[in-house]
Amino acid sequence: TLGYTLESGTMQAFVYDSLNQIRQKEKYERTLGNISTIKMITLAVVSIIGGVLYTIFPGLPFIALGIAQLIAVAFGFFLTEPIVDTKKFSLRNYLFQTKQGFVQLFQSSAVLTRNIMIVILSMTIVINHEVLIDAQLVAQGWSAKELGIIAAIMYLLASGFGQLTPIITKQFA
């Protein structure tokens, strides 16, 4: 969860800056949609694999996750940050940019209302996904394989919605 929190926002900025560097920033929304789709399809596949691994040994999915994360960290060292500006990092500049970000978040009542709705919806989805669904299904007697299959179905549906990113972005822009 901490990793996702640190990645969230950073990944979008990295994608935007990378596309901007190669003069293709008009592909930003489509690229985010494709990334979302790939992520959801991957989660669908590994949900089924995790369910099968759990039936072999309950700790096996966590071991596999740890190995995959170590591999991802190794690949991360090969990322090259795009050149976007010549500003050097400083605490003063960081605080100034953070303050500008908060000003934009609360610039008008319409933007504030939209942001509050996004936070509430996101919290509901995370709580439902991380706690309620698994607890309910286990209480009803679902097996690890069945949980993997239902998670895979949800991720596959979400992957299709990922392709709607450009359309949704234009609706709320």
mmCIF file of the C-alpha atoms, coordinates in Angstrom:
data_MODEL
# 
_entry.id   MODEL 
# 
loop_
_atom_site.group_PDB 
_atom_site.id 
_atom_site.type_symbol 
_atom_site.label_atom_id 
_atom_site.label_alt_id 
_atom_site.label_comp_id 
_atom_site.label_asym_id 
_atom_site.label_entity_id 
_atom_site.label_seq_id 
_atom_site.pdbx_PDB_ins_code 
_atom_site.Cartn_x 
_atom_site.Cartn_y 
_atom_site.Cartn_z 
_atom_site.occupancy 
_atom_site.B_iso_or_equiv 
_atom_site.pdbx_formal_charge 
_atom_site.auth_seq_id 
_atom_site.auth_comp_id 
_atom_site.auth_asym_id 
_atom_site.auth_atom_id 
_atom_site.pdbx_PDB_model_num 
ATOM 1   C CA . THR A 1 1   ? 0.000   0.000   0.000   1.00 0.00 ? 1   THR A CA 1 
ATOM 2   C CA . LEU A 1 2   ? 2.856   2.364   0.788   1.00 0.00 ? 2   LEU A CA 1 
ATOM 3   C CA . GLY A 1 3   ? 4.444   1.552   -2.561  1.00 0.00 ? 3   GLY A CA 1 
ATOM 4   C CA . TYR A 1 4   ? 1.203   2.240   -4.402  1.00 0.00 ? 4   TYR A CA 1 
ATOM 5   C CA . THR A 1 5   ? 0.795   5.533   -2.555  1.00 0.00 ? 5   THR A CA 1 
ATOM 6   C CA . LEU A 1 6   ? 4.298   6.635   -3.559  1.00 0.00 ? 6   LEU A CA 1 
ATOM 7   C CA . GLU A 1 7   ? 3.754   5.462   -7.141  1.00 0.00 ? 7   GLU A CA 1 
ATOM 8   C CA . SER A 1 8   ? 0.378   7.150   -7.508  1.00 0.00 ? 8   SER A CA 1 
ATOM 9   C CA . GLY A 1 9   ? 0.831   10.535  -9.122  1.00 0.00 ? 9   GLY A CA 1 
ATOM 10  C CA . THR A 1 10  ? 4.516   9.956   -9.691  1.00 0.00 ? 10  THR A CA 1 
ATOM 11  C CA . MET A 1 11  ? 3.798   7.474   -12.472 1.00 0.00 ? 11  MET A CA 1 
ATOM 12  C CA . GLN A 1 12  ? 1.385   9.868   -14.180 1.00 0.00 ? 12  GLN A CA 1 
ATOM 13  C CA . ALA A 1 13  ? 3.963   12.666  -14.019 1.00 0.00 ? 13  ALA A CA 1 
ATOM 14  C CA . PHE A 1 14  ? 6.650   10.315  -15.359 1.00 0.00 ? 14  PHE A CA 1 
ATOM 15  C CA . VAL A 1 15  ? 4.413   9.284   -18.282 1.00 0.00 ? 15  VAL A CA 1 
ATOM 16  C CA . TYR A 1 16  ? 3.460   12.888  -19.058 1.00 0.00 ? 16  TYR A CA 1 
ATOM 17  C CA . ASP A 1 17  ? 7.052   14.128  -18.911 1.00 0.00 ? 17  ASP A CA 1 
ATOM 18  C CA . SER A 1 18  ? 8.275   11.187  -21.015 1.00 0.00 ? 18  SER A CA 1 
ATOM 19  C CA . LEU A 1 19  ? 5.639   11.832  -23.691 1.00 0.00 ? 19  LEU A CA 1 
ATOM 20  C CA . ASN A 1 20  ? 6.321   15.574  -23.548 1.00 0.00 ? 20  ASN A CA 1 
ATOM 21  C CA . GLN A 1 21  ? 10.028  14.946  -24.093 1.00 0.00 ? 21  GLN A CA 1 
ATOM 22  C CA . ILE A 1 22  ? 9.305   13.044  -27.319 1.00 0.00 ? 22  ILE A CA 1 
ATOM 23  C CA . ARG A 1 23  ? 6.617   15.584  -28.330 1.00 0.00 ? 23  ARG A CA 1 
ATOM 24  C CA . GLN A 1 24  ? 3.713   13.161  -28.009 1.00 0.00 ? 24  GLN A CA 1 
ATOM 25  C CA . LYS A 1 25  ? 1.869   14.546  -24.989 1.00 0.00 ? 25  LYS A CA 1 
ATOM 26  C CA . GLU A 1 26  ? -1.422  14.364  -26.918 1.00 0.00 ? 26  GLU A CA 1 
ATOM 27  C CA . LYS A 1 27  ? -1.211  10.586  -26.334 1.00 0.00 ? 27  LYS A CA 1 
ATOM 28  C CA . TYR A 1 28  ? -1.212  11.044  -22.537 1.00 0.00 ? 28  TYR A CA 1 
ATOM 29  C CA . GLU A 1 29  ? -4.776  9.907   -21.789 1.00 0.00 ? 29  GLU A CA 1 
ATOM 30  C CA . ARG A 1 30  ? -4.582  6.959   -24.182 1.00 0.00 ? 30  ARG A CA 1 
ATOM 31  C CA . THR A 1 31  ? -1.244  5.910   -22.671 1.00 0.00 ? 31  THR A CA 1 
ATOM 32  C CA . LEU A 1 32  ? -2.664  6.061   -19.135 1.00 0.00 ? 32  LEU A CA 1 
ATOM 33  C CA . GLY A 1 33  ? -5.616  3.972   -20.306 1.00 0.00 ? 33  GLY A CA 1 
ATOM 34  C CA . ASN A 1 34  ? -3.286  1.384   -21.833 1.00 0.00 ? 34  ASN A CA 1 
ATOM 35  C CA . ILE A 1 35  ? -1.173  1.259   -18.667 1.00 0.00 ? 35  ILE A CA 1 
ATOM 36  C CA . SER A 1 36  ? -4.328  0.772   -16.588 1.00 0.00 ? 36  SER A CA 1 
ATOM 37  C CA . THR A 1 37  ? -5.534  -2.010  -18.884 1.00 0.00 ? 37  THR A CA 1 
ATOM 38  C CA . ILE A 1 38  ? -2.198  -3.833  -18.770 1.00 0.00 ? 38  ILE A CA 1 
ATOM 39  C CA . LYS A 1 39  ? -2.086  -3.491  -14.976 1.00 0.00 ? 39  LYS A CA 1 
ATOM 40  C CA . MET A 1 40  ? -5.608  -4.892  -14.574 1.00 0.00 ? 40  MET A CA 1 
ATOM 41  C CA . ILE A 1 41  ? -5.028  -7.814  -16.954 1.00 0.00 ? 41  ILE A CA 1 
ATOM 42  C CA . THR A 1 42  ? -1.806  -8.639  -15.103 1.00 0.00 ? 42  THR A CA 1 
ATOM 43  C CA . LEU A 1 43  ? -3.639  -8.502  -11.764 1.00 0.00 ? 43  LEU A CA 1 
ATOM 44  C CA . ALA A 1 44  ? -6.341  -10.786 -13.195 1.00 0.00 ? 44  ALA A CA 1 
ATOM 45  C CA . VAL A 1 45  ? -3.787  -13.392 -14.235 1.00 0.00 ? 45  VAL A CA 1 
ATOM 46  C CA . VAL A 1 46  ? -1.823  -13.282 -10.980 1.00 0.00 ? 46  VAL A CA 1 
ATOM 47  C CA . SER A 1 47  ? -5.040  -13.425 -8.923  1.00 0.00 ? 47  SER A CA 1 
ATOM 48  C CA . ILE A 1 48  ? -5.739  -16.854 -10.348 1.00 0.00 ? 48  ILE A CA 1 
ATOM 49  C CA . ILE A 1 49  ? -2.109  -17.899 -9.937  1.00 0.00 ? 49  ILE A CA 1 
ATOM 50  C CA . GLY A 1 50  ? -2.141  -16.610 -6.332  1.00 0.00 ? 50  GLY A CA 1 
ATOM 51  C CA . GLY A 1 51  ? -5.238  -18.660 -5.560  1.00 0.00 ? 51  GLY A CA 1 
ATOM 52  C CA . VAL A 1 52  ? -3.591  -21.799 -6.906  1.00 0.00 ? 52  VAL A CA 1 
ATOM 53  C CA . LEU A 1 53  ? -0.317  -21.090 -5.079  1.00 0.00 ? 53  LEU A CA 1 
ATOM 54  C CA . TYR A 1 54  ? -2.224  -20.561 -1.818  1.00 0.00 ? 54  TYR A CA 1 
ATOM 55  C CA . THR A 1 55  ? -3.730  -24.047 -2.074  1.00 0.00 ? 55  THR A CA 1 
ATOM 56  C CA . ILE A 1 56  ? -0.207  -25.478 -2.371  1.00 0.00 ? 56  ILE A CA 1 
ATOM 57  C CA . PHE A 1 57  ? 1.161   -23.479 0.587   1.00 0.00 ? 57  PHE A CA 1 
ATOM 58  C CA . PRO A 1 58  ? -0.501  -20.399 2.144   1.00 0.00 ? 58  PRO A CA 1 
ATOM 59  C CA . GLY A 1 59  ? 2.744   -18.407 2.216   1.00 0.00 ? 59  GLY A CA 1 
ATOM 60  C CA . LEU A 1 60  ? 3.639   -19.123 -1.405  1.00 0.00 ? 60  LEU A CA 1 
ATOM 61  C CA . PRO A 1 61  ? 1.757   -16.151 -2.950  1.00 0.00 ? 61  PRO A CA 1 
ATOM 62  C CA . PHE A 1 62  ? 3.602   -13.798 -0.590  1.00 0.00 ? 62  PHE A CA 1 
ATOM 63  C CA . ILE A 1 63  ? 6.971   -15.317 -1.453  1.00 0.00 ? 63  ILE A CA 1 
ATOM 64  C CA . ALA A 1 64  ? 6.171   -14.978 -5.171  1.00 0.00 ? 64  ALA A CA 1 
ATOM 65  C CA . LEU A 1 65  ? 5.108   -11.356 -4.600  1.00 0.00 ? 65  LEU A CA 1 
ATOM 66  C CA . GLY A 1 66  ? 8.376   -10.605 -2.797  1.00 0.00 ? 66  GLY A CA 1 
ATOM 67  C CA . ILE A 1 67  ? 10.416  -12.102 -5.632  1.00 0.00 ? 67  ILE A CA 1 
ATOM 68  C CA . ALA A 1 68  ? 8.429   -10.162 -8.237  1.00 0.00 ? 68  ALA A CA 1 
ATOM 69  C CA . GLN A 1 69  ? 8.930   -6.937  -6.283  1.00 0.00 ? 69  GLN A CA 1 
ATOM 70  C CA . LEU A 1 70  ? 12.685  -7.514  -6.056  1.00 0.00 ? 70  LEU A CA 1 
ATOM 71  C CA . ILE A 1 71  ? 12.778  -8.013  -9.825  1.00 0.00 ? 71  ILE A CA 1 
ATOM 72  C CA . ALA A 1 72  ? 10.744  -4.807  -10.294 1.00 0.00 ? 72  ALA A CA 1 
ATOM 73  C CA . VAL A 1 73  ? 13.172  -2.864  -8.090  1.00 0.00 ? 73  VAL A CA 1 
ATOM 74  C CA . ALA A 1 74  ? 16.060  -4.146  -10.210 1.00 0.00 ? 74  ALA A CA 1 
ATOM 75  C CA . PHE A 1 75  ? 14.302  -2.983  -13.396 1.00 0.00 ? 75  PHE A CA 1 
ATOM 76  C CA . GLY A 1 76  ? 13.610  0.366   -11.745 1.00 0.00 ? 76  GLY A CA 1 
ATOM 77  C CA . PHE A 1 77  ? 17.323  1.135   -11.705 1.00 0.00 ? 77  PHE A CA 1 
ATOM 78  C CA . PHE A 1 78  ? 17.250  1.179   -15.511 1.00 0.00 ? 78  PHE A CA 1 
ATOM 79  C CA . LEU A 1 79  ? 14.567  3.876   -15.770 1.00 0.00 ? 79  LEU A CA 1 
ATOM 80  C CA . THR A 1 80  ? 15.742  7.172   -17.160 1.00 0.00 ? 80  THR A CA 1 
ATOM 81  C CA . GLU A 1 81  ? 13.995  10.277  -15.946 1.00 0.00 ? 81  GLU A CA 1 
ATOM 82  C CA . PRO A 1 82  ? 12.911  12.556  -18.783 1.00 0.00 ? 82  PRO A CA 1 
ATOM 83  C CA . ILE A 1 83  ? 14.446  15.984  -19.070 1.00 0.00 ? 83  ILE A CA 1 
ATOM 84  C CA . VAL A 1 84  ? 11.682  18.472  -18.317 1.00 0.00 ? 84  VAL A CA 1 
ATOM 85  C CA . ASP A 1 85  ? 13.344  21.532  -16.881 1.00 0.00 ? 85  ASP A CA 1 
ATOM 86  C CA . THR A 1 86  ? 16.614  22.808  -15.567 1.00 0.00 ? 86  THR A CA 1 
ATOM 87  C CA . LYS A 1 87  ? 15.443  23.456  -12.000 1.00 0.00 ? 87  LYS A CA 1 
ATOM 88  C CA . LYS A 1 88  ? 17.518  21.766  -9.358  1.00 0.00 ? 88  LYS A CA 1 
ATOM 89  C CA . PHE A 1 89  ? 15.750  20.186  -6.431  1.00 0.00 ? 89  PHE A CA 1 
ATOM 90  C CA . SER A 1 90  ? 15.551  22.327  -3.326  1.00 0.00 ? 90  SER A CA 1 
ATOM 91  C CA . LEU A 1 91  ? 13.360  22.158  -0.262  1.00 0.00 ? 91  LEU A CA 1 
ATOM 92  C CA . ARG A 1 92  ? 12.146  25.704  -0.919  1.00 0.00 ? 92  ARG A CA 1 
ATOM 93  C CA . ASN A 1 93  ? 11.102  24.859  -4.496  1.00 0.00 ? 93  ASN A CA 1 
ATOM 94  C CA . TYR A 1 94  ? 9.472   21.621  -3.329  1.00 0.00 ? 94  TYR A CA 1 
ATOM 95  C CA . LEU A 1 95  ? 7.418   23.437  -0.679  1.00 0.00 ? 95  LEU A CA 1 
ATOM 96  C CA . PHE A 1 96  ? 6.447   26.127  -3.187  1.00 0.00 ? 96  PHE A CA 1 
ATOM 97  C CA . GLN A 1 97  ? 5.272   23.560  -5.750  1.00 0.00 ? 97  GLN A CA 1 
ATOM 98  C CA . THR A 1 98  ? 3.387   21.622  -3.071  1.00 0.00 ? 98  THR A CA 1 
ATOM 99  C CA . LYS A 1 99  ? 1.644   24.820  -1.985  1.00 0.00 ? 99  LYS A CA 1 
ATOM 100 C CA . GLN A 1 100 ? 0.701   25.526  -5.636  1.00 0.00 ? 100 GLN A CA 1 
ATOM 101 C CA . GLY A 1 101 ? -0.751  22.016  -5.897  1.00 0.00 ? 101 GLY A CA 1 
ATOM 102 C CA . PHE A 1 102 ? -2.947  22.515  -2.845  1.00 0.00 ? 102 PHE A CA 1 
ATOM 103 C CA . VAL A 1 103 ? -4.102  25.888  -4.156  1.00 0.00 ? 103 VAL A CA 1 
ATOM 104 C CA . GLN A 1 104 ? -5.193  24.176  -7.394  1.00 0.00 ? 104 GLN A CA 1 
ATOM 105 C CA . LEU A 1 105 ? -7.008  21.448  -5.439  1.00 0.00 ? 105 LEU A CA 1 
ATOM 106 C CA . PHE A 1 106 ? -9.103  24.048  -3.620  1.00 0.00 ? 106 PHE A CA 1 
ATOM 107 C CA . GLN A 1 107 ? -9.298  26.793  -6.260  1.00 0.00 ? 107 GLN A CA 1 
ATOM 108 C CA . SER A 1 108 ? -13.094 26.818  -6.504  1.00 0.00 ? 108 SER A CA 1 
ATOM 109 C CA . SER A 1 109 ? -16.076 25.182  -4.847  1.00 0.00 ? 109 SER A CA 1 
ATOM 110 C CA . ALA A 1 110 ? -16.724 23.086  -7.978  1.00 0.00 ? 110 ALA A CA 1 
ATOM 111 C CA . VAL A 1 111 ? -13.161 21.742  -7.983  1.00 0.00 ? 111 VAL A CA 1 
ATOM 112 C CA . LEU A 1 112 ? -13.299 21.170  -4.221  1.00 0.00 ? 112 LEU A CA 1 
ATOM 113 C CA . THR A 1 113 ? -16.600 19.268  -4.518  1.00 0.00 ? 113 THR A CA 1 
ATOM 114 C CA . ARG A 1 114 ? -15.233 17.138  -7.366  1.00 0.00 ? 114 ARG A CA 1 
ATOM 115 C CA . ASN A 1 115 ? -12.065 16.334  -5.395  1.00 0.00 ? 115 ASN A CA 1 
ATOM 116 C CA . ILE A 1 116 ? -14.032 15.406  -2.269  1.00 0.00 ? 116 ILE A CA 1 
ATOM 117 C CA . MET A 1 117 ? -16.232 13.085  -4.352  1.00 0.00 ? 117 MET A CA 1 
ATOM 118 C CA . ILE A 1 118 ? -13.149 11.446  -5.889  1.00 0.00 ? 118 ILE A CA 1 
ATOM 119 C CA . VAL A 1 119 ? -11.626 10.888  -2.431  1.00 0.00 ? 119 VAL A CA 1 
ATOM 120 C CA . ILE A 1 120 ? -14.860 9.423   -1.037  1.00 0.00 ? 120 ILE A CA 1 
ATOM 121 C CA . LEU A 1 121 ? -15.318 7.143   -4.060  1.00 0.00 ? 121 LEU A CA 1 
ATOM 122 C CA . SER A 1 122 ? -11.681 6.030   -3.906  1.00 0.00 ? 122 SER A CA 1 
ATOM 123 C CA . MET A 1 123 ? -11.904 5.284   -0.181  1.00 0.00 ? 123 MET A CA 1 
ATOM 124 C CA . THR A 1 124 ? -15.075 3.262   -0.722  1.00 0.00 ? 124 THR A CA 1 
ATOM 125 C CA . ILE A 1 125 ? -13.485 1.242   -3.498  1.00 0.00 ? 125 ILE A CA 1 
ATOM 126 C CA . VAL A 1 126 ? -10.287 0.567   -1.531  1.00 0.00 ? 126 VAL A CA 1 
ATOM 127 C CA . ILE A 1 127 ? -12.131 -0.457  1.641   1.00 0.00 ? 127 ILE A CA 1 
ATOM 128 C CA . ASN A 1 128 ? -14.454 -2.691  -0.355  1.00 0.00 ? 128 ASN A CA 1 
ATOM 129 C CA . HIS A 1 129 ? -11.623 -4.262  -2.342  1.00 0.00 ? 129 HIS A CA 1 
ATOM 130 C CA . GLU A 1 130 ? -9.075  -4.648  0.442   1.00 0.00 ? 130 GLU A CA 1 
ATOM 131 C CA . VAL A 1 131 ? -11.365 -5.770  3.257   1.00 0.00 ? 131 VAL A CA 1 
ATOM 132 C CA . LEU A 1 132 ? -15.018 -6.438  2.650   1.00 0.00 ? 132 LEU A CA 1 
ATOM 133 C CA . ILE A 1 133 ? -15.136 -8.616  -0.462  1.00 0.00 ? 133 ILE A CA 1 
ATOM 134 C CA . ASP A 1 134 ? -12.531 -11.141 0.682   1.00 0.00 ? 134 ASP A CA 1 
ATOM 135 C CA . ALA A 1 135 ? -13.924 -11.292 4.221   1.00 0.00 ? 135 ALA A CA 1 
ATOM 136 C CA . GLN A 1 136 ? -17.474 -11.822 2.974   1.00 0.00 ? 136 GLN A CA 1 
ATOM 137 C CA . LEU A 1 137 ? -16.521 -14.490 0.466   1.00 0.00 ? 137 LEU A CA 1 
ATOM 138 C CA . VAL A 1 138 ? -14.334 -16.394 2.938   1.00 0.00 ? 138 VAL A CA 1 
ATOM 139 C CA . ALA A 1 139 ? -17.171 -16.264 5.493   1.00 0.00 ? 139 ALA A CA 1 
ATOM 140 C CA . GLN A 1 140 ? -19.433 -17.798 2.860   1.00 0.00 ? 140 GLN A CA 1 
ATOM 141 C CA . GLY A 1 141 ? -16.991 -20.657 2.322   1.00 0.00 ? 141 GLY A CA 1 
ATOM 142 C CA . TRP A 1 142 ? -15.208 -19.594 -0.862  1.00 0.00 ? 142 TRP A CA 1 
ATOM 143 C CA . SER A 1 143 ? -11.829 -21.243 -1.503  1.00 0.00 ? 143 SER A CA 1 
ATOM 144 C CA . ALA A 1 144 ? -8.591  -19.491 -2.429  1.00 0.00 ? 144 ALA A CA 1 
ATOM 145 C CA . LYS A 1 145 ? -9.006  -20.587 -6.066  1.00 0.00 ? 145 LYS A CA 1 
ATOM 146 C CA . GLU A 1 146 ? -12.530 -19.182 -6.186  1.00 0.00 ? 146 GLU A CA 1 
ATOM 147 C CA . LEU A 1 147 ? -11.341 -15.890 -4.672  1.00 0.00 ? 147 LEU A CA 1 
ATOM 148 C CA . GLY A 1 148 ? -8.633  -15.756 -7.331  1.00 0.00 ? 148 GLY A CA 1 
ATOM 149 C CA . ILE A 1 149 ? -11.181 -16.298 -10.091 1.00 0.00 ? 149 ILE A CA 1 
ATOM 150 C CA . ILE A 1 150 ? -13.589 -13.618 -8.803  1.00 0.00 ? 150 ILE A CA 1 
ATOM 151 C CA . ALA A 1 151 ? -10.689 -11.168 -8.439  1.00 0.00 ? 151 ALA A CA 1 
ATOM 152 C CA . ALA A 1 152 ? -9.571  -12.002 -11.981 1.00 0.00 ? 152 ALA A CA 1 
ATOM 153 C CA . ILE A 1 153 ? -13.057 -11.268 -13.319 1.00 0.00 ? 153 ILE A CA 1 
ATOM 154 C CA . MET A 1 154 ? -13.124 -7.918  -11.507 1.00 0.00 ? 154 MET A CA 1 
ATOM 155 C CA . TYR A 1 155 ? -9.689  -6.969  -12.840 1.00 0.00 ? 155 TYR A CA 1 
ATOM 156 C CA . LEU A 1 156 ? -10.624 -7.963  -16.388 1.00 0.00 ? 156 LEU A CA 1 
ATOM 157 C CA . LEU A 1 157 ? -13.733 -5.782  -16.203 1.00 0.00 ? 157 LEU A CA 1 
ATOM 158 C CA . ALA A 1 158 ? -11.615 -2.935  -14.814 1.00 0.00 ? 158 ALA A CA 1 
ATOM 159 C CA . SER A 1 159 ? -9.117  -3.372  -17.654 1.00 0.00 ? 159 SER A CA 1 
ATOM 160 C CA . GLY A 1 160 ? -11.884 -2.663  -20.141 1.00 0.00 ? 160 GLY A CA 1 
ATOM 161 C CA . PHE A 1 161 ? -12.823 0.479   -18.237 1.00 0.00 ? 161 PHE A CA 1 
ATOM 162 C CA . GLY A 1 162 ? -9.152  1.531   -18.379 1.00 0.00 ? 162 GLY A CA 1 
ATOM 163 C CA . GLN A 1 163 ? -9.620  2.041   -22.093 1.00 0.00 ? 163 GLN A CA 1 
ATOM 164 C CA . LEU A 1 164 ? -12.274 4.658   -21.310 1.00 0.00 ? 164 LEU A CA 1 
ATOM 165 C CA . THR A 1 165 ? -9.670  6.925   -19.672 1.00 0.00 ? 165 THR A CA 1 
ATOM 166 C CA . PRO A 1 166 ? -9.418  9.364   -22.631 1.00 0.00 ? 166 PRO A CA 1 
ATOM 167 C CA . ILE A 1 167 ? -13.208 9.671   -22.873 1.00 0.00 ? 167 ILE A CA 1 
ATOM 168 C CA . ILE A 1 168 ? -13.718 10.156  -19.137 1.00 0.00 ? 168 ILE A CA 1 
ATOM 169 C CA . THR A 1 169 ? -10.843 12.652  -18.910 1.00 0.00 ? 169 THR A CA 1 
ATOM 170 C CA . LYS A 1 170 ? -12.383 14.787  -21.639 1.00 0.00 ? 170 LYS A CA 1 
ATOM 171 C CA . GLN A 1 171 ? -15.796 14.704  -19.942 1.00 0.00 ? 171 GLN A CA 1 
ATOM 172 C CA . PHE A 1 172 ? -14.436 16.133  -16.676 1.00 0.00 ? 172 PHE A CA 1 
ATOM 173 C CA . ALA A 1 173 ? -11.741 18.431  -18.059 1.00 0.00 ? 173 ALA A CA 1 
# 
